[in-house]
XYZ file of C-alpha atoms in Angstrom:
580
model
C -65.133 -16.301 -45.033
C -61.692 -16.824 -46.364
C -61.403 -18.484 -49.828
C -58.483 -19.967 -51.822
C -57.554 -18.231 -55.012
C -55.242 -19.052 -58.050
C -53.652 -22.139 -59.116
C -50.207 -21.207 -57.690
C -49.236 -20.964 -54.096
C -52.436 -20.868 -51.945
C -53.259 -17.460 -50.447
C -56.002 -16.245 -48.157
C -58.249 -13.266 -49.123
C -58.502 -12.143 -45.522
C -56.468 -11.317 -42.491
C -53.314 -13.460 -41.832
C -50.536 -13.420 -39.277
C -48.313 -11.495 -41.742
C -50.724 -8.630 -41.441
C -50.007 -8.436 -37.619
C -46.247 -8.451 -38.346
C -46.649 -5.604 -40.842
C -48.755 -3.583 -38.378
C -45.994 -4.087 -35.675
C -43.419 -2.877 -38.166
C -45.558 0.235 -38.824
C -45.729 0.938 -35.119
C -42.022 0.904 -34.932
C -41.833 3.673 -37.567
C -40.555 1.492 -40.406
C -42.084 1.960 -43.866
C -44.129 -0.908 -45.244
C -45.713 -1.697 -48.491
C -49.500 -1.183 -48.798
C -51.276 -4.348 -48.100
C -54.716 -5.271 -49.735
C -55.383 -1.744 -50.642
C -54.329 -0.250 -47.342
C -51.975 2.693 -47.070
C -49.054 3.229 -44.887
C -49.864 2.962 -41.201
C -49.007 6.015 -39.132
C -46.790 5.549 -36.064
C -48.581 5.324 -32.849
C -48.126 8.312 -30.518
C -48.006 8.613 -26.774
C -50.269 11.002 -24.919
C -47.695 13.851 -25.048
C -47.330 13.372 -28.906
C -43.998 11.561 -28.717
C -43.740 8.440 -30.759
C -44.690 5.389 -28.816
C -41.466 3.641 -29.505
C -39.317 6.540 -28.283
C -41.399 7.029 -25.217
C -41.235 3.204 -24.339
C -37.386 3.368 -24.900
C -37.212 6.461 -22.570
C -39.252 4.717 -19.919
C -37.113 1.607 -20.062
C -33.963 3.520 -19.811
C -35.286 5.429 -16.636
C -36.291 2.013 -15.213
C -32.765 0.546 -15.754
C -31.206 3.764 -14.251
C -33.420 3.316 -11.066
C -32.478 -0.343 -10.814
C -28.834 0.527 -11.187
C -29.050 3.190 -8.375
C -30.593 0.663 -6.082
C -27.766 -1.856 -6.478
C -25.035 0.850 -6.798
C -24.083 0.631 -3.057
C -23.747 -3.124 -3.105
C -21.787 -2.948 -6.545
C -19.504 -0.337 -5.021
C -18.942 -2.393 -1.883
C -18.142 -5.562 -3.845
C -15.653 -3.664 -6.166
C -13.910 -2.148 -3.229
C -13.949 -4.884 -0.701
C -13.693 -7.903 -2.988
C -12.607 -7.289 -6.482
C -9.944 -4.646 -5.865
C -8.134 -6.670 -3.186
C -8.149 -9.745 -5.545
C -6.677 -7.597 -8.287
C -4.068 -6.133 -5.950
C -3.147 -9.579 -4.841
C -2.720 -10.718 -8.405
C -0.455 -7.704 -9.129
C 1.633 -8.147 -5.916
C 2.382 -11.772 -6.937
C 4.399 -10.639 -10.009
C 5.428 -7.019 -9.069
C 9.123 -6.502 -8.434
C 9.805 -2.748 -9.016
C 11.675 -2.142 -5.822
C 14.987 -3.444 -7.216
C 14.840 -1.468 -10.453
C 13.673 1.553 -8.671
C 16.052 1.534 -5.785
C 19.151 0.468 -7.850
C 18.545 1.750 -11.404
C 22.271 2.492 -12.190
C 23.368 -0.917 -10.901
C 20.609 -2.635 -12.870
C 21.847 -1.036 -16.116
C 25.464 -1.701 -15.269
C 24.788 -5.401 -14.639
C 23.331 -6.008 -18.133
C 26.774 -6.731 -19.415
C 27.627 -8.844 -16.415
C 28.173 -12.531 -17.138
C 26.560 -14.264 -14.165
C 27.868 -17.729 -15.294
C 31.589 -16.565 -15.027
C 31.779 -16.986 -11.312
C 33.623 -13.703 -10.927
C 32.372 -10.441 -9.308
C 31.559 -7.661 -11.760
C 33.827 -4.746 -12.698
C 34.532 -1.390 -11.149
C 31.643 0.196 -13.068
C 29.023 -1.923 -11.285
C 30.523 -1.167 -7.934
C 30.566 2.544 -8.742
C 26.892 2.438 -9.703
C 26.012 0.357 -6.557
C 27.703 2.961 -4.412
C 25.504 5.817 -5.662
C 22.396 3.664 -5.646
C 22.816 2.295 -2.158
C 23.876 5.722 -0.856
C 20.680 7.374 -2.124
C 18.646 4.545 -0.975
C 20.068 4.781 2.537
C 19.274 8.463 2.633
C 15.671 7.699 1.633
C 15.526 4.872 4.153
C 14.764 2.397 1.320
C 17.944 0.188 1.526
C 16.589 -1.963 4.349
C 13.376 -2.565 2.228
C 15.539 -3.575 -0.724
C 17.578 -5.860 1.435
C 14.468 -7.523 2.878
C 13.194 -8.127 -0.695
C 16.445 -9.748 -1.870
C 16.787 -11.597 1.444
C 13.741 -13.628 0.340
C 15.925 -15.057 -2.489
C 19.367 -15.186 -0.731
C 19.814 -15.416 3.090
C 22.019 -12.641 4.546
C 21.310 -9.933 2.131
C 19.304 -7.870 4.539
C 22.210 -7.378 6.961
C 24.532 -6.629 4.021
C 22.461 -3.811 2.872
C 22.041 -2.434 6.485
C 25.752 -2.382 7.058
C 26.463 -0.816 3.796
C 23.924 1.949 4.329
C 25.905 2.901 7.403
C 29.391 2.410 5.856
C 29.265 4.106 2.543
C 29.625 7.565 4.171
C 33.264 6.689 4.742
C 33.925 6.700 1.014
C 32.680 10.210 0.415
C 34.206 11.557 3.479
C 37.641 10.821 2.151
C 37.002 13.430 -0.675
C 35.038 15.717 1.439
C 37.801 16.177 4.044
C 40.356 16.906 1.400
C 38.116 19.439 -0.381
C 37.336 21.134 2.941
C 40.959 21.221 3.859
C 41.701 23.147 0.554
C 38.786 25.559 0.980
C 36.290 25.541 3.844
C 33.455 26.645 1.406
C 33.416 22.927 0.013
C 31.602 22.011 3.281
C 29.102 24.815 3.294
C 25.642 24.888 1.724
C 25.581 28.334 0.152
C 28.676 28.093 -1.930
C 27.558 24.748 -3.341
C 24.093 26.039 -4.182
C 25.706 29.033 -6.018
C 27.958 26.670 -7.941
C 25.167 24.258 -9.026
C 21.936 26.251 -8.884
C 20.315 28.517 -11.409
C 20.599 32.230 -10.310
C 16.897 32.920 -10.758
C 16.029 29.786 -8.610
C 18.426 31.185 -5.841
C 16.589 34.410 -5.953
C 13.297 32.654 -5.713
C 14.510 30.479 -2.876
C 15.749 33.440 -0.864
C 12.378 35.249 -1.354
C 10.454 32.124 -0.447
C 8.318 32.338 2.775
C 7.054 29.130 4.231
C 4.063 30.700 5.819
C 2.963 32.508 2.696
C 4.196 30.654 -0.318
C 3.571 26.979 0.515
C 6.033 24.604 -1.159
C 9.620 25.691 -2.039
C 10.566 26.744 -5.565
C 11.642 23.521 -7.379
C 15.443 23.354 -7.608
C 16.909 24.163 -11.078
C 20.499 23.524 -12.190
C 22.567 26.328 -13.443
C 22.851 26.529 -17.319
C 25.614 24.441 -18.578
C 26.754 22.788 -15.337
C 25.422 19.430 -16.309
C 27.689 19.457 -19.306
C 30.669 20.549 -17.181
C 30.181 18.446 -14.140
C 27.659 15.617 -15.058
C 27.953 13.365 -12.224
C 28.100 16.268 -9.638
C 25.084 17.931 -11.247
C 23.082 14.679 -11.173
C 23.742 13.924 -7.617
C 23.386 17.430 -6.275
C 19.986 17.723 -8.078
C 18.916 14.525 -6.302
C 20.151 15.883 -2.971
C 18.496 19.287 -3.429
C 15.174 17.794 -4.429
C 15.363 15.318 -1.445
C 16.198 18.207 0.912
C 13.167 20.148 -0.313
C 10.620 17.454 -0.548
C 11.505 14.763 2.002
C 13.085 16.983 4.729
C 11.569 20.401 4.094
C 15.025 22.081 4.164
C 16.373 24.632 1.809
C 19.459 23.648 -0.255
C 20.822 27.106 0.526
C 21.196 25.996 4.146
C 21.682 22.280 3.923
C 25.173 20.853 3.269
C 25.287 18.299 0.373
C 25.787 14.625 0.794
C 29.231 13.119 0.856
C 28.376 11.365 -2.335
C 28.248 14.702 -4.086
C 31.918 15.272 -3.100
C 32.680 11.916 -4.578
C 30.905 12.681 -7.724
C 32.844 15.994 -7.896
C 36.250 14.191 -7.570
C 35.260 11.809 -10.492
C 34.123 14.766 -12.790
C 37.401 16.702 -12.049
C 39.514 13.705 -12.771
C 37.836 13.500 -16.271
C 37.138 17.024 -17.436
C 38.893 20.335 -18.037
C 37.391 23.158 -16.022
C 39.991 25.839 -16.937
C 37.361 27.594 -19.298
C 34.663 27.779 -16.506
C 34.063 31.361 -15.480
C 30.865 31.149 -13.416
C 30.365 31.380 -9.588
C 33.027 29.616 -7.662
C 35.300 29.390 -10.625
C 38.508 29.951 -8.646
C 37.471 27.394 -6.023
C 36.615 24.849 -8.592
C 39.850 25.307 -10.503
C 41.745 24.971 -7.200
C 39.970 21.703 -6.557
C 40.834 20.435 -10.020
C 44.531 21.142 -9.372
C 44.259 19.316 -6.015
C 42.782 16.195 -7.617
C 45.462 16.200 -10.294
C 48.191 16.488 -7.573
C 50.125 13.223 -6.677
C 49.212 13.315 -3.040
C 45.372 13.253 -3.478
C 43.942 10.350 -1.800
C 41.395 8.160 -3.730
C 39.312 5.187 -2.927
C 38.535 2.077 -4.974
C 34.805 1.252 -4.912
C 35.292 -2.463 -4.978
C 37.839 -2.443 -2.190
C 35.659 -0.083 -0.104
C 32.702 -2.402 -0.479
C 34.785 -5.262 0.527
C 35.831 -3.484 3.718
C 32.310 -2.887 4.578
C 31.270 -6.577 4.163
C 33.004 -9.541 2.363
C 29.725 -10.486 1.028
C 29.956 -7.931 -1.718
C 32.939 -9.876 -3.029
C 30.772 -12.945 -3.625
C 29.256 -13.453 -7.042
C 26.041 -14.705 -5.569
C 24.823 -11.217 -4.536
C 25.291 -9.779 -7.956
C 23.653 -12.710 -9.530
C 20.614 -12.300 -7.236
C 20.361 -8.544 -8.062
C 20.616 -9.187 -11.768
C 18.071 -12.154 -11.676
C 15.506 -9.937 -9.843
C 16.142 -6.703 -11.562
C 13.109 -6.851 -13.951
C 10.067 -4.991 -12.747
C 7.958 -8.067 -13.002
C 9.116 -11.550 -11.914
C 7.912 -15.138 -11.670
C 10.113 -15.633 -8.648
C 7.272 -15.476 -6.140
C 5.230 -18.156 -8.010
C 8.339 -20.223 -8.401
C 8.994 -20.080 -4.538
C 5.300 -20.993 -3.976
C 5.852 -24.268 -5.826
C 9.210 -25.010 -4.111
C 11.285 -23.847 -7.213
C 13.779 -21.003 -7.655
C 15.466 -18.909 -10.329
C 19.264 -19.545 -10.740
C 21.862 -18.488 -13.153
C 21.394 -21.921 -14.838
C 17.630 -21.484 -15.110
C 14.666 -22.604 -13.152
C 15.244 -25.497 -10.739
C 13.824 -27.262 -7.665
C 14.806 -26.157 -4.244
C 16.768 -28.431 -1.924
C 14.693 -31.327 -0.389
C 14.854 -29.740 3.123
C 13.408 -26.441 1.738
C 10.309 -27.863 -0.099
C 7.447 -26.954 2.253
C 4.802 -25.470 0.163
C 3.957 -28.471 -2.052
C 3.451 -30.449 1.126
C 1.206 -27.697 2.690
C -0.980 -27.581 -0.558
C -1.485 -31.368 -0.528
C -2.101 -31.414 3.163
C -4.694 -28.584 2.780
C -6.624 -30.274 0.043
C -6.498 -33.725 1.691
C -7.657 -32.484 5.124
C -10.349 -30.263 3.606
C -11.747 -33.218 1.806
C -11.703 -35.418 4.969
C -13.420 -32.577 6.887
C -16.038 -32.220 4.062
C -16.629 -36.042 4.158
C -16.948 -36.062 8.002
C -19.508 -33.191 7.843
C -21.587 -35.273 5.220
C -21.562 -38.354 7.369
C -22.483 -36.395 10.551
C -24.756 -33.793 8.931
C -26.836 -36.083 6.681
C -28.668 -37.879 9.529
C -29.315 -34.713 11.361
C -30.674 -32.958 8.295
C -32.838 -36.062 7.630
C -34.160 -36.189 11.227
C -34.914 -32.392 11.134
C -36.815 -32.517 7.910
C -39.026 -35.487 8.911
C -39.994 -34.196 12.346
C -43.006 -32.071 13.194
C -42.308 -28.395 12.498
C -42.332 -27.443 16.187
C -39.946 -29.995 17.139
C -37.674 -29.433 14.284
C -37.512 -25.643 15.004
C -36.401 -26.404 18.555
C -33.690 -28.773 17.417
C -32.631 -26.236 14.679
C -31.720 -23.835 17.510
C -29.131 -26.356 18.681
C -27.608 -26.419 15.194
C -27.548 -22.642 15.008
C -26.148 -22.268 18.535
C -22.456 -22.409 17.647
C -23.007 -19.305 15.393
C -23.662 -17.379 18.645
C -20.336 -18.344 20.092
C -16.986 -16.863 19.160
C -14.851 -19.030 16.799
C -11.828 -18.408 18.857
C -13.763 -19.499 22.100
C -15.000 -22.745 20.295
C -11.416 -23.567 19.129
C -9.878 -22.934 22.456
C -12.415 -25.123 23.981
C -11.509 -27.978 21.807
C -7.776 -27.425 22.711
C -8.659 -27.899 26.314
C -10.852 -30.991 25.592
C -8.445 -32.687 23.208
C -5.200 -32.405 25.298
C -3.842 -35.459 27.093
C -4.991 -34.115 30.339
C -8.212 -32.898 28.965
C -11.913 -33.881 29.368
C -12.041 -36.554 26.632
C -8.908 -38.389 27.741
C -9.989 -38.215 31.411
C -13.256 -39.680 30.551
C -11.764 -42.536 28.390
C -9.377 -43.280 31.421
C -12.299 -43.263 33.906
C -14.243 -45.603 31.738
C -11.259 -47.943 31.361
C -11.155 -47.737 27.621
C -7.643 -46.085 27.756
C -4.755 -46.677 30.105
C -3.569 -43.715 32.144
C -0.095 -43.989 30.718
C -1.303 -44.379 27.161
C -3.563 -41.359 26.828
C -4.537 -40.404 23.197
C -2.745 -37.766 21.401
C -5.422 -35.719 19.788
C -3.943 -32.117 19.896
C -1.353 -30.353 17.806
C -1.786 -32.849 14.861
C -4.074 -33.382 11.970
C -6.565 -35.351 14.021
C -7.141 -32.226 16.335
C -7.693 -29.908 13.299
C -10.059 -32.330 11.731
C -12.259 -32.703 14.811
C -12.237 -29.006 15.619
C -13.077 -27.931 12.023
C -15.643 -30.633 11.536
C -17.472 -29.200 14.641
C -17.149 -25.592 13.388
C -18.249 -26.305 9.774
C -20.945 -28.742 10.534
C -23.871 -26.208 10.528
C -22.766 -25.127 6.988
C -23.413 -28.631 5.817
C -26.580 -29.249 7.666
C -28.376 -26.133 6.724
C -28.156 -26.692 2.756
C -29.146 -30.394 3.215
C -32.145 -29.531 5.515
C -33.464 -26.860 3.118
C -33.405 -29.411 0.233
C -34.710 -32.369 2.259
C -37.600 -30.289 3.644
C -38.938 -29.845 0.060
C -39.009 -33.579 -0.883
C -42.685 -34.611 -0.958
C -43.299 -37.289 1.574
C -45.781 -39.152 -0.548
C -42.986 -40.212 -2.963
C -41.717 -42.466 -0.079
C -45.165 -43.765 0.731
C -45.795 -44.458 -2.914
C -42.613 -46.380 -3.271
C -43.541 -48.463 -0.162
C -46.935 -49.202 -1.409
C -45.462 -50.530 -4.506
C -43.544 -53.188 -2.469
C -40.120 -51.434 -1.909
C -38.199 -52.038 1.245
C -37.083 -49.294 3.512
C -33.564 -49.408 2.063
C -34.615 -49.430 -1.515
C -37.105 -46.611 -0.854
C -34.317 -44.408 0.662
C -31.573 -45.310 -1.745
C -33.681 -45.224 -4.926
C -36.181 -42.541 -4.209
C -35.146 -40.304 -1.253
C -31.471 -40.003 -1.539
C -31.286 -38.969 -5.203
C -33.467 -36.079 -4.451
C -31.203 -34.983 -1.545
C -28.036 -35.016 -3.646
C -28.323 -31.298 -4.575
C -28.260 -30.371 -0.812
C -25.114 -32.473 -0.357
C -23.489 -30.740 -3.306
C -24.403 -27.311 -2.048
C -23.060 -28.146 1.473
C -20.010 -29.812 0.186
C -18.935 -26.851 -1.946
C -19.658 -24.443 0.985
C -17.721 -26.580 3.599
C -14.691 -27.364 1.283
C -14.142 -23.696 0.235
C -14.482 -22.574 3.860
C -12.111 -25.290 5.000
C -9.174 -24.538 2.691
C -9.154 -20.939 3.858
C -9.242 -21.499 7.625
C -6.126 -20.483 9.487
C -7.223 -19.702 13.089
C -8.288 -23.138 14.116
C -5.292 -25.062 12.519
C -2.933 -22.598 14.165
C -4.476 -23.310 17.605
C -4.923 -27.049 17.515
C -2.978 -28.111 14.451
C 0.602 -27.961 15.722
C 3.294 -28.584 13.022
C 1.559 -31.397 11.188
C -2.012 -29.927 11.155
C -1.499 -26.376 9.743
C -2.876 -25.311 6.329
C -1.371 -23.379 3.455
C -3.476 -20.347 4.766
C -1.398 -20.366 7.999
C 1.695 -19.771 5.795
C -0.080 -17.019 3.893
C -0.993 -15.259 7.206
C 2.632 -15.669 8.357
C 3.994 -13.922 5.275
C 1.480 -11.168 5.505
C 1.861 -10.362 9.236
C 5.291 -11.571 10.325
C 7.837 -11.970 7.397
C 6.063 -9.212 5.310
C 6.762 -11.191 2.138
C 3.574 -9.950 0.607
C 4.711 -11.101 -2.909
C 4.914 -14.711 -1.874
C 1.712 -14.579 0.169
C -0.021 -13.065 -2.845
C 1.414 -15.932 -5.094
C 0.263 -18.603 -2.598
C -3.166 -16.965 -2.456
C -3.453 -16.841 -6.176
C -2.461 -20.520 -6.513
C -5.078 -21.424 -3.851
C -7.673 -19.275 -5.623
C -6.841 -21.036 -8.940
C -7.172 -24.505 -7.228
C -10.561 -23.599 -5.997
C -11.831 -22.416 -9.389
C -10.410 -25.520 -11.033
C -12.239 -27.825 -8.585
C -15.417 -25.747 -9.004
C -15.110 -26.235 -12.853
C -14.580 -29.944 -12.324
C -17.491 -30.157 -10.057
C -19.657 -28.365 -12.702
C -18.578 -30.738 -15.397
C -19.084 -33.911 -13.310
C -22.160 -33.123 -11.206
C -23.488 -29.917 -12.757
C -23.709 -26.719 -10.873
C -27.277 -26.372 -11.957
C -28.099 -29.376 -9.749
C -26.875 -27.649 -6.626
C -29.799 -26.229 -4.737
C -30.246 -24.514 -1.394
C -33.901 -25.469 -1.101
C -37.120 -24.667 -2.979
């Protein structure tokens, strides 16, 4: 029997809970003080002699690995099919690398351009634009760049298409004069010997496509970049393009006309009299030709103006400069009816503001559809939950029947029923409720979208409410009535509060599905019943403005998350149940 000892704090001369804690610590391998004359407890061992703690830890780790392997396929599927597309969408909404990657020289030259001056930039910018657009046209990228800038300024796409075809004329002016001087200036081999490293030329000659695979990478001759910097740069770009993109050997492929333009510019600025390498005499003769009074030259700015007068407008250069950074807020600004200008961020013209209206319409109509689904679905769910099981199961088949029919078929059926010569109007006229010359307009407007989408989404509201209502004990209602409550009081004070979690679950499900629908609004909505999702689909499939589509999708996703957060703060997401 335990006894109390001492006049200080009371202690027990017997087993205490602390002893159990000390024993547990000993099992974990920790040193403990001897207690009541007992020595240090030895760690407990498993059957194979391994310390029990280590063995348990190993078994737990193996169990976690087995669990991870079981969920790995689902986890990979979610990452690939859900997370990765969302991340890509978020990136595309701010990515703008095409301008900087396609016109790198122009972007650099425009850094000193005063966009507020109202003047076109200087000759250096037009020179940079010539080389950039020329190379982009050879790579078939100029139309993509024009399409991107056309989102910000109408007409830019056609401007770049015309320029891609017309810039050859500038280089041909110099090419023809050099060719008239010496025909070798229009041949592949002399150019390769002038610009290429001798070892590369030997490797290229010995290269066999069937045996050696890819061509030897082009290398410039030593010192040629110092002597002819522009020519070396653009010949190297041409040579690598011919090798990689076209699979042609620079020894057999004539260089671009832009290379001849670069040669003229180099010869006009440098002294080649000391050059003694391959083609020295031909190069010196070309230098003398360039210095002669009769040599014909082209002004880049005037040449661009001849191709299209749009290049002489400051607006095109302002647009290129505004959207030259690799990351931009332009897509998000467009998504909220704003734009970037030389004066800063501003609202678009009144007749161009469409996305704000679409967002408001999407939210409003989704709320109306959710409310109509609650009004129609609650009585059905109540009836199903209070009928005998056999009868309820038969009626549940009718609720689930729409899932066995194609969404497109159901929507098309509503289009037939709702039109002015459709079934509903014909019935109303036959009953005398509507005059034949005053048939109701229920299609290609918001009413048509609300009716069709309420029908389509109604099962998603009924099922959560039914699953919750079927778990409400019926004796609660009987108890309330036995205490004198009326049918209305019993329903409103006892039954309805217990069904609210089902309403919440159905509302979230229906609302989120509604704001993302685009097939049904596209078929029955006309111009006034479409959602923001229809515009997103248009930019993805038709206009190919994926950046704006991504920005609109990101805003829509953010709106859903904000509403979900607000719902959680007001109602509490823990109160949402799907049954049980």
